[in-house]
Amino acid sequence: AKKAGGGLAVFFEDDMNRLASERAQLESDLRHAVQDGELEVHFQPLVDCRSGALLAAEALVRWHHPTRGAVSPATFIPIAERSGLIEELGSWVLDAACRNFAAWQRAGYPLARVAVNVSSRQLRSDRFVATVRTTLAKHGLRASQLEVEITESVLVDDMALATARLEELRRLGVSIAIDDFGTGYSSLAYLKTLPVDALKIDRAFIVDIATSSGALALVRAIIAMAQATGKTVVAEGVEHQAQADLLRQMGCYCIQGYFYHRPMSAAALGGLLAEQRRP
Ligand code: C2E
Ligand code: CA
Ligand code: CA
Ligand code: CA
C-alpha cells in the first residue's frame, strides 16, 4: 500500500508499470496488425513551390487499431523497432509504396519518385538490400524511382555498416535522403563522404523562420551547405505561405508540409494527381 512520503515514488512506479504493460500490449497487437490488414500507407506530396507541381510522395504508415482507433507511428514505430517487428512492417510498407507508385506511373501521372522511411534496424538487416531489389522488380520500378529516408541516428548507431548499406543501395540506383536533418548529433563531416542525395530540413528549424531572424539564418546556412555539397534540399513541416515564400527566396524549392498537402490515402493522392495532369 502507498505510504505518505513514499507516495511520489509509488506514483512514478505505477506510472512506469502502466507504460510498460501498455507497450507490451501494443507490441502484441502489432504482431497481428500486418496480417489482419490494420495497416495502411498514406502519402504526403513533396511540392515544387514555384509551380505547385507534385514532385514526389513520402509513404507514411497508419495503424487502425481495432479498439484504440488510430495509433500514431511516433508511438508504434519505436515499439516495432525494439521488438524486431520493424523488418516485416517495413517490408510491407515498401511493397505498398511501390505498388501504389507503379499504378500512378501506369496512369501516366508525373510523379518522379516515392520515398520510404527506413529505420536503423531495417537498414542494418542483411536482407534489406535484397528486399529492396525484389520489391522494385516485382512492381516494375526503376531504382531511381525510390528514395530511402534515414535519420542521422542511423549513422550514429553503426556508421560503418550504415555507410556500406547506403553504398549498396546507391549502386542499385536508389536515392538516399537524410531525414530530420539537423536534429541528430552526428558530425557534418559525413556529408562529404556519405552517398546522400538529399537533405530534409526538420520541421523544428522551419517552424519560426518567419518570426525569428536567427532561425532564418540557420535555415539559410543549411540550404547553402546542401548546395555546396551538391545535394537536393527539402523543407519539412511548412504550414504557412510566409515560410514557403522565404524558402523560395533562399533557393529551397522542394517543400513538404500542411501548407500544400497533408498526408492522404493512396486513393486521394491518385485523385490529386489526375487533377494535376488535366490541362
Ligand atoms: P517523418 O518521417 O519526419 O515524417 C513527417 C511527419 O510530419 C509525419 O508524421 C507527417 O504527417 C508530419 N507532417 C508533415 N507535414 C507537416 C506539417 O506541416 N506540420 C506538422 N505539424 N506535421 C507535419 P507521421 O505521419 O505521424 O509520422 C511520424 C514519424 O513516424 C515519421 O516522421 C517517421 O519517423 C515515422 N514513420 C512514419 N511512417 C513510417 C514507416 O513506414 N517506417 C518508419 N521506419 N518510420 C515511419
Ligand atoms: Ca521521413
Ligand atoms: Ca522528417
Ligand atoms: Ca521525424
GROMACS .gro file of N, CA, C and O in nm, residues 103-203:
model
  404
  103ALA      N    1   0.115   0.200  -5.995
  103ALA     CA    2  -0.018   0.227  -6.051
  103ALA      C    3  -0.025   0.371  -6.102
  103ALA      O    4  -0.082   0.398  -6.209
  104TRP      N    5   0.034   0.465  -6.028
  104TRP     CA    6   0.033   0.606  -6.073
  104TRP      C    7   0.116   0.622  -6.199
  104TRP      O    8   0.082   0.700  -6.287
  105GLN      N    9   0.226   0.547  -6.207
  105GLN     CA   10   0.308   0.551  -6.328
  105GLN      C   11   0.228   0.502  -6.449
  105GLN      O   12   0.228   0.565  -6.554
  106ARG      N   13   0.159   0.388  -6.430
  106ARG     CA   14   0.082   0.332  -6.542
  106ARG      C   15  -0.028   0.427  -6.586
  106ARG      O   16  -0.063   0.431  -6.703
  107ALA      N   17  -0.080   0.504  -6.491
  107ALA     CA   18  -0.185   0.600  -6.525
  107ALA      C   19  -0.127   0.725  -6.590
  107ALA      O   20  -0.201   0.814  -6.632
  108GLY      N   21   0.006   0.732  -6.596
  108GLY     CA   22   0.071   0.846  -6.663
  108GLY      C   23   0.085   0.968  -6.576
  108GLY      O   24   0.107   1.079  -6.626
  109TYR      N   25   0.075   0.951  -6.445
  109TYR     CA   26   0.087   1.067  -6.357
  109TYR      C   27   0.234   1.104  -6.339
  109TYR      O   28   0.318   1.018  -6.317
  110PRO      N   29   0.262   1.232  -6.346
  110PRO     CA   30   0.401   1.276  -6.343
  110PRO      C   31   0.458   1.291  -6.202
  110PRO      O   32   0.475   1.401  -6.152
  111LEU      N   33   0.488   1.182  -6.140
  111LEU     CA   34   0.549   1.185  -6.007
  111LEU      C   35   0.685   1.116  -6.021
  111LEU      O   36   0.693   1.004  -6.069
  112ALA      N   37   0.793   1.186  -5.981
  112ALA     CA   38   0.926   1.134  -6.009
  112ALA      C   39   0.962   1.014  -5.923
  112ALA      O   40   1.025   0.920  -5.968
  113ARG      N   41   0.924   1.021  -5.795
  113ARG     CA   42   0.964   0.909  -5.708
  113ARG      C   43   0.876   0.899  -5.584
  113ARG      O   44   0.799   0.990  -5.553
  114VAL      N   45   0.893   0.785  -5.517
  114VAL     CA   46   0.823   0.761  -5.391
  114VAL      C   47   0.930   0.744  -5.283
  114VAL      O   48   1.034   0.682  -5.307
  115ALA      N   49   0.906   0.805  -5.168
  115ALA     CA   50   1.004   0.800  -5.058
  115ALA      C   51   0.950   0.712  -4.946
  115ALA      O   52   0.831   0.718  -4.912
  116VAL      N   53   1.039   0.630  -4.891
  116VAL     CA   54   1.002   0.538  -4.784
  116VAL      C   55   1.096   0.557  -4.666
  116VAL      O   56   1.218   0.567  -4.684
  117ASN      N   57   1.040   0.565  -4.546
  117ASN     CA   58   1.122   0.576  -4.424
  117ASN      C   59   1.180   0.441  -4.387
  117ASN      O   60   1.108   0.341  -4.383
  118VAL      N   61   1.308   0.440  -4.358
  118VAL     CA   62   1.375   0.316  -4.322
  118VAL      C   63   1.443   0.335  -4.188
  118VAL      O   64   1.521   0.428  -4.169
  119SER      N   65   1.411   0.248  -4.094
  119SER     CA   66   1.467   0.260  -3.960
  119SER      C   67   1.605   0.197  -3.954
  119SER      O   68   1.645   0.121  -4.043
  120SER      N   69   1.675   0.228  -3.847
  120SER     CA   70   1.812   0.181  -3.829
  120SER      C   71   1.821   0.028  -3.837
  120SER      O   72   1.905  -0.028  -3.907
  121ARG      N   73   1.731  -0.036  -3.767
  121ARG     CA   74   1.734  -0.182  -3.761
  121ARG      C   75   1.709  -0.246  -3.899
  121ARG      O   76   1.768  -0.348  -3.933
  122GLN      N   77   1.619  -0.184  -3.975
  122GLN     CA   78   1.591  -0.233  -4.110
  122GLN      C   79   1.714  -0.223  -4.198
  122GLN      O   80   1.750  -0.316  -4.269
  123LEU      N   81   1.777  -0.106  -4.193
  123LEU     CA   82   1.894  -0.083  -4.279
  123LEU      C   83   2.006  -0.179  -4.244
  123LEU      O   84   2.079  -0.226  -4.332
  124ARG      N   85   2.020  -0.211  -4.114
  124ARG     CA   86   2.130  -0.297  -4.073
  124ARG      C   87   2.104  -0.443  -4.107
  124ARG      O   88   2.196  -0.524  -4.110
  125SER      N   89   1.978  -0.479  -4.133
  125SER     CA   90   1.947  -0.618  -4.166
  125SER      C   91   2.019  -0.658  -4.295
  125SER      O   92   2.021  -0.583  -4.392
  126ASP      N   93   2.075  -0.780  -4.298
  126ASP     CA   94   2.148  -0.817  -4.419
  126ASP      C   95   2.054  -0.859  -4.532
  126ASP      O   96   2.099  -0.886  -4.642
  127ARG      N   97   1.923  -0.862  -4.503
  127ARG     CA   98   1.828  -0.891  -4.610
  127ARG      C   99   1.776  -0.765  -4.679
  127ARG      O  100   1.709  -0.772  -4.781
  128PHE      N  101   1.806  -0.649  -4.619
  128PHE     CA  102   1.738  -0.527  -4.663
  128PHE      C  103   1.757  -0.496  -4.813
  128PHE      O  104   1.660  -0.473  -4.885
  129VAL      N  105   1.881  -0.498  -4.858
  129VAL     CA  106   1.906  -0.459  -4.998
  129VAL      C  107   1.838  -0.555  -5.094
  129VAL      O  108   1.780  -0.515  -5.195
  130ALA      N  109   1.840  -0.685  -5.060
  130ALA     CA  110   1.773  -0.785  -5.144
  130ALA      C  111   1.623  -0.759  -5.148
  130ALA      O  112   1.559  -0.771  -5.254
  131THR      N  113   1.566  -0.724  -5.033
  131THR     CA  114   1.422  -0.694  -5.028
  131THR      C  115   1.389  -0.575  -5.119
  131THR      O  116   1.291  -0.577  -5.193
  132VAL      N  117   1.474  -0.473  -5.113
  132VAL     CA  118   1.452  -0.356  -5.199
  132VAL      C  119   1.456  -0.397  -5.346
  132VAL      O  120   1.367  -0.363  -5.425
  133ARG      N  121   1.558  -0.475  -5.382
  133ARG     CA  122   1.575  -0.513  -5.522
  133ARG      C  123   1.456  -0.595  -5.571
  133ARG      O  124   1.401  -0.571  -5.679
  134THR      N  125   1.412  -0.691  -5.488
  134THR     CA  126   1.299  -0.776  -5.525
  134THR      C  127   1.170  -0.696  -5.538
  134THR      O  128   1.091  -0.718  -5.629
  135THR      N  129   1.151  -0.604  -5.445
  135THR     CA  130   1.026  -0.526  -5.446
  135THR      C  131   1.021  -0.435  -5.568
  135THR      O  132   0.915  -0.421  -5.632
  136LEU      N  133   1.133  -0.373  -5.601
  136LEU     CA  134   1.138  -0.288  -5.721
  136LEU      C  135   1.103  -0.371  -5.845
  136LEU      O  136   1.021  -0.330  -5.928
  137ALA      N  137   1.165  -0.489  -5.853
  137ALA     CA  138   1.143  -0.576  -5.970
  137ALA      C  139   0.998  -0.621  -5.977
  137ALA      O  140   0.936  -0.620  -6.083
  138LYS      N  141   0.943  -0.659  -5.862
  138LYS     CA  142   0.805  -0.708  -5.855
  138LYS      C  143   0.707  -0.606  -5.914
  138LYS      O  144   0.610  -0.644  -5.980
  139HIS      N  145   0.733  -0.477  -5.888
  139HIS     CA  146   0.639  -0.375  -5.933
  139HIS      C  147   0.686  -0.303  -6.059
  139HIS      O  148   0.623  -0.206  -6.103
  140GLY      N  149   0.799  -0.346  -6.113
  140GLY     CA  150   0.848  -0.286  -6.237
  140GLY      C  151   0.895  -0.143  -6.221
  140GLY      O  152   0.882  -0.061  -6.312
  141LEU      N  153   0.951  -0.111  -6.104
  141LEU     CA  154   1.002   0.025  -6.081
  141LEU      C  155   1.152   0.031  -6.110
  141LEU      O  156   1.224  -0.066  -6.087
  142ARG      N  157   1.195   0.145  -6.160
  142ARG     CA  158   1.339   0.170  -6.168
  142ARG      C  159   1.387   0.211  -6.030
  142ARG      O  160   1.313   0.276  -5.954
  143ALA      N  161   1.512   0.176  -5.998
  143ALA     CA  162   1.565   0.207  -5.865
  143ALA      C  163   1.563   0.357  -5.838
  143ALA      O  164   1.540   0.401  -5.725
  144SER      N  165   1.581   0.436  -5.943
  144SER     CA  166   1.584   0.582  -5.926
  144SER      C  167   1.447   0.637  -5.888
  144SER      O  168   1.434   0.754  -5.852
  145GLN      N  169   1.344   0.554  -5.897
  145GLN     CA  170   1.209   0.600  -5.858
  145GLN      C  171   1.182   0.577  -5.710
  145GLN      O  172   1.075   0.611  -5.661
  146LEU      N  173   1.280   0.521  -5.640
  146LEU     CA  174   1.267   0.501  -5.496
  146LEU      C  175   1.367   0.588  -5.421
  146LEU      O  176   1.484   0.595  -5.459
  147GLU      N  177   1.318   0.653  -5.318
  147GLU     CA  178   1.409   0.724  -5.228
  147GLU      C  179   1.393   0.665  -5.088
  147GLU      O  180   1.282   0.641  -5.043
  148VAL      N  181   1.507   0.642  -5.024
  148VAL     CA  182   1.506   0.588  -4.890
  148VAL      C  183   1.540   0.702  -4.795
  148VAL      O  184   1.636   0.775  -4.816
  149GLU      N  185   1.456   0.722  -4.692
  149GLU     CA  186   1.482   0.827  -4.593
  149GLU      C  187   1.535   0.765  -4.465
  149GLU      O  188   1.472   0.678  -4.407
  150ILE      N  189   1.652   0.811  -4.425
  150ILE     CA  190   1.709   0.763  -4.298
  150ILE      C  191   1.741   0.884  -4.210
  150ILE      O  192   1.765   0.994  -4.261
  151THR      N  193   1.739   0.863  -4.080
  151THR     CA  194   1.774   0.973  -3.990
  151THR      C  195   1.923   0.965  -3.954
  151THR      O  196   1.987   0.861  -3.973
  152GLU      N  197   1.973   1.075  -3.899
  152GLU     CA  198   2.114   1.077  -3.861
  152GLU      C  199   2.145   0.973  -3.754
  152GLU      O  200   2.258   0.925  -3.744
  153SER      N  201   2.045   0.937  -3.673
  153SER     CA  202   2.068   0.840  -3.566
  153SER      C  203   2.112   0.705  -3.623
  153SER      O  204   2.186   0.630  -3.560
  154VAL      N  205   2.067   0.675  -3.745
  154VAL     CA  206   2.108   0.552  -3.813
  154VAL      C  207   2.260   0.548  -3.829
  154VAL      O  208   2.323   0.444  -3.813
  155LEU      N  209   2.316   0.665  -3.859
  155LEU     CA  210   2.461   0.673  -3.882
  155LEU      C  211   2.537   0.659  -3.751
  155LEU      O  212   2.644   0.601  -3.745
  156VAL      N  213   2.477   0.714  -3.644
  156VAL     CA  214   2.542   0.709  -3.514
  156VAL      C  215   2.546   0.565  -3.461
  156VAL      O  216   2.644   0.522  -3.403
  157ASP      N  217   2.436   0.491  -3.486
  157ASP     CA  218   2.427   0.353  -3.436
  157ASP      C  219   2.544   0.267  -3.484
  157ASP      O  220   2.604   0.196  -3.407
  158ASP      N  221   2.570   0.271  -3.613
  158ASP     CA  222   2.682   0.194  -3.667
  158ASP      C  223   2.720   0.254  -3.802
  158ASP      O  224   2.668   0.215  -3.907
  159MET      N  225   2.809   0.351  -3.794
  159MET     CA  226   2.847   0.429  -3.911
  159MET      C  227   2.898   0.342  -4.026
  159MET      O  228   2.860   0.360  -4.140
  160ALA      N  229   2.985   0.245  -3.991
  160ALA     CA  230   3.048   0.165  -4.096
  160ALA      C  231   2.945   0.079  -4.170
  160ALA      O  232   2.942   0.076  -4.293
  161LEU      N  233   2.858   0.014  -4.093
  161LEU     CA  234   2.757  -0.072  -4.154
  161LEU      C  235   2.657   0.011  -4.234
  161LEU      O  236   2.620  -0.024  -4.347
  162ALA      N  237   2.612   0.123  -4.174
  162ALA     CA  238   2.516   0.210  -4.243
  162ALA      C  239   2.575   0.259  -4.375
  162ALA      O  240   2.507   0.258  -4.479
  163THR      N  241   2.700   0.300  -4.372
  163THR     CA  242   2.764   0.351  -4.493
  163THR      C  243   2.771   0.242  -4.600
  163THR      O  244   2.741   0.268  -4.718
  164ALA      N  245   2.807   0.122  -4.558
  164ALA     CA  246   2.816   0.010  -4.653
  164ALA      C  247   2.681  -0.017  -4.718
  164ALA      O  248   2.670  -0.033  -4.840
  165ARG      N  249   2.576  -0.019  -4.635
  165ARG     CA  250   2.440  -0.042  -4.686
  165ARG      C  251   2.398   0.068  -4.784
  165ARG      O  252   2.342   0.041  -4.889
  166LEU      N  253   2.425   0.191  -4.744
  166LEU     CA  254   2.384   0.303  -4.829
  166LEU      C  255   2.457   0.297  -4.962
  166LEU      O  256   2.400   0.328  -5.067
  167GLU      N  257   2.584   0.255  -4.958
  167GLU     CA  258   2.659   0.244  -5.083
  167GLU      C  259   2.602   0.134  -5.173
  167GLU      O  260   2.594   0.151  -5.294
  168GLU      N  261   2.558   0.024  -5.111
  168GLU     CA  262   2.492  -0.083  -5.188
  168GLU      C  263   2.365  -0.031  -5.256
  168GLU      O  264   2.339  -0.058  -5.372
  169LEU      N  265   2.287   0.045  -5.179
  169LEU     CA  266   2.162   0.100  -5.232
  169LEU      C  267   2.191   0.197  -5.346
  169LEU      O  268   2.124   0.197  -5.449
  170ARG      N  269   2.291   0.281  -5.324
  170ARG     CA  270   2.332   0.378  -5.424
  170ARG      C  271   2.374   0.309  -5.553
  170ARG      O  272   2.341   0.353  -5.663
  171ARG      N  273   2.447   0.197  -5.538
  171ARG     CA  274   2.492   0.123  -5.656
  171ARG      C  275   2.374   0.069  -5.734
  171ARG      O  276   2.376   0.062  -5.856
  172LEU      N  277   2.268   0.032  -5.661
  172LEU     CA  278   2.145  -0.010  -5.727
  172LEU      C  279   2.081   0.104  -5.805
  172LEU      O  280   2.010   0.083  -5.902
  173GLY      N  281   2.103   0.228  -5.755
  173GLY     CA  282   2.043   0.344  -5.819
  173GLY      C  283   1.933   0.409  -5.734
  173GLY      O  284   1.868   0.503  -5.776
  174VAL      N  285   1.916   0.355  -5.612
  174VAL     CA  286   1.818   0.412  -5.520
  174VAL      C  287   1.871   0.544  -5.466
  174VAL      O  288   1.991   0.558  -5.443
  175SER      N  289   1.784   0.643  -5.448
  175SER     CA  290   1.834   0.769  -5.395
  175SER      C  291   1.813   0.774  -5.244
  175SER      O  292   1.727   0.705  -5.189
  176ILE      N  293   1.897   0.852  -5.178
  176ILE     CA  294   1.902   0.849  -5.032
  176ILE      C  295   1.886   0.990  -4.975
  176ILE      O  296   1.953   1.084  -5.019
  177ALA      N  297   1.796   1.002  -4.878
  177ALA     CA  298   1.775   1.132  -4.813
  177ALA      C  299   1.802   1.120  -4.663
  177ALA      O  300   1.770   1.018  -4.602
  178ILE      N  301   1.863   1.223  -4.607
  178ILE     CA  302   1.876   1.230  -4.461
  178ILE      C  303   1.753   1.303  -4.408
  178ILE      O  304   1.729   1.419  -4.441
  179ASP      N  305   1.678   1.232  -4.327
  179ASP     CA  306   1.552   1.283  -4.272
  179ASP      C  307   1.580   1.361  -4.144
  179ASP      O  308   1.682   1.339  -4.078
  180ASP      N  309   1.491   1.452  -4.109
  180ASP     CA  310   1.502   1.530  -3.984
  180ASP      C  311   1.640   1.594  -3.973
  180ASP      O  312   1.698   1.600  -3.864
  181PHE      N  313   1.693   1.641  -4.086
  181PHE     CA  314   1.831   1.689  -4.087
  181PHE      C  315   1.850   1.802  -3.986
  181PHE      O  316   1.770   1.895  -3.980
  182GLY      N  317   1.957   1.792  -3.911
  182GLY     CA  318   1.990   1.896  -3.813
  182GLY      C  319   1.956   1.858  -3.671
  182GLY      O  320   2.004   1.920  -3.577
  183THR      N  321   1.871   1.756  -3.653
  183THR     CA  322   1.830   1.719  -3.518
  183THR      C  323   1.922   1.614  -3.456
  183THR      O  324   1.919   1.592  -3.336
  184GLY      N  325   2.001   1.547  -3.537
  184GLY     CA  326   2.092   1.446  -3.485
  184GLY      C  327   2.218   1.512  -3.434
  184GLY      O  328   2.231   1.633  -3.439
  185TYR      N  329   2.308   1.433  -3.383
  185TYR     CA  330   2.431   1.494  -3.333
  185TYR      C  331   2.553   1.434  -3.399
  185TYR      O  332   2.661   1.435  -3.347
  186SER      N  333   2.534   1.382  -3.518
  186SER     CA  334   2.649   1.324  -3.587
  186SER      C  335   2.727   1.436  -3.656
  186SER      O  336   2.677   1.546  -3.675
  187SER      N  337   2.847   1.402  -3.693
  187SER     CA  338   2.938   1.502  -3.749
  187SER      C  339   2.895   1.546  -3.889
  187SER      O  340   2.844   1.467  -3.968
  188LEU      N  341   2.917   1.672  -3.917
  188LEU     CA  342   2.888   1.721  -4.052
  188LEU      C  343   2.983   1.661  -4.154
  188LEU      O  344   2.957   1.664  -4.273
  189ALA      N  345   3.093   1.606  -4.105
  189ALA     CA  346   3.194   1.551  -4.196
  189ALA      C  347   3.134   1.442  -4.285
  189ALA      O  348   3.177   1.424  -4.399
  190TYR      N  349   3.033   1.374  -4.234
  190TYR     CA  350   2.978   1.264  -4.313
  190TYR      C  351   2.913   1.313  -4.442
  190TYR      O  352   2.898   1.238  -4.538
  191LEU      N  353   2.875   1.440  -4.444
  191LEU     CA  354   2.812   1.493  -4.564
  191LEU      C  355   2.903   1.484  -4.686
  191LEU      O  356   2.859   1.472  -4.799
  192LYS      N  357   3.032   1.493  -4.661
  192LYS     CA  358   3.129   1.488  -4.771
  192LYS      C  359   3.143   1.348  -4.824
  192LYS      O  360   3.164   1.327  -4.943
  193THR      N  361   3.137   1.248  -4.733
  193THR     CA  362   3.174   1.112  -4.770
  193THR      C  363   3.054   1.021  -4.797
  193THR      O  364   3.063   0.930  -4.876
  194LEU      N  365   2.942   1.048  -4.730
  194LEU     CA  366   2.828   0.958  -4.743
  194LEU      C  367   2.760   0.973  -4.878
  194LEU      O  368   2.751   1.083  -4.932
  195PRO      N  369   2.711   0.861  -4.932
  195PRO     CA  370   2.637   0.868  -5.057
  195PRO      C  371   2.495   0.916  -5.034
  195PRO      O  372   2.402   0.838  -5.031
  196VAL      N  373   2.480   1.046  -5.018
  196VAL     CA  374   2.349   1.102  -4.987
  196VAL      C  375   2.307   1.201  -5.096
  196VAL      O  376   2.387   1.280  -5.143
  197ASP      N  377   2.179   1.190  -5.138
  197ASP     CA  378   2.130   1.276  -5.246
  197ASP      C  379   2.054   1.397  -5.197
  197ASP      O  380   2.052   1.500  -5.264
  198ALA      N  381   1.989   1.385  -5.081
  198ALA     CA  382   1.902   1.494  -5.037
  198ALA      C  383   1.905   1.512  -4.886
  198ALA      O  384   1.928   1.416  -4.811
  199LEU      N  385   1.885   1.634  -4.843
  199LEU     CA  386   1.871   1.666  -4.700
  199LEU      C  387   1.731   1.718  -4.677
  199LEU      O  388   1.684   1.807  -4.748
  200LYS      N  389   1.664   1.663  -4.579
  200LYS     CA  390   1.531   1.713  -4.543
  200LYS      C  391   1.544   1.790  -4.413
  200LYS      O  392   1.570   1.731  -4.307
  201ILE      N  393   1.527   1.922  -4.422
  201ILE     CA  394   1.543   2.006  -4.303
  201ILE      C  395   1.425   1.983  -4.209
  201ILE      O  396   1.309   1.995  -4.249
  202ASP      N  397   1.454   1.949  -4.086
  202ASP     CA  398   1.349   1.915  -3.990
  202ASP      C  399   1.256   2.034  -3.966
  202ASP      O  400   1.296   2.150  -3.968
  203ARG      N  401   1.131   1.999  -3.938
  203ARG     CA  402   1.027   2.097  -3.910
  203ARG      C  403   1.065   2.192  -3.796
  203ARG      O  404   1.027   2.309  -3.795
   0.00000   0.00000   0.00000
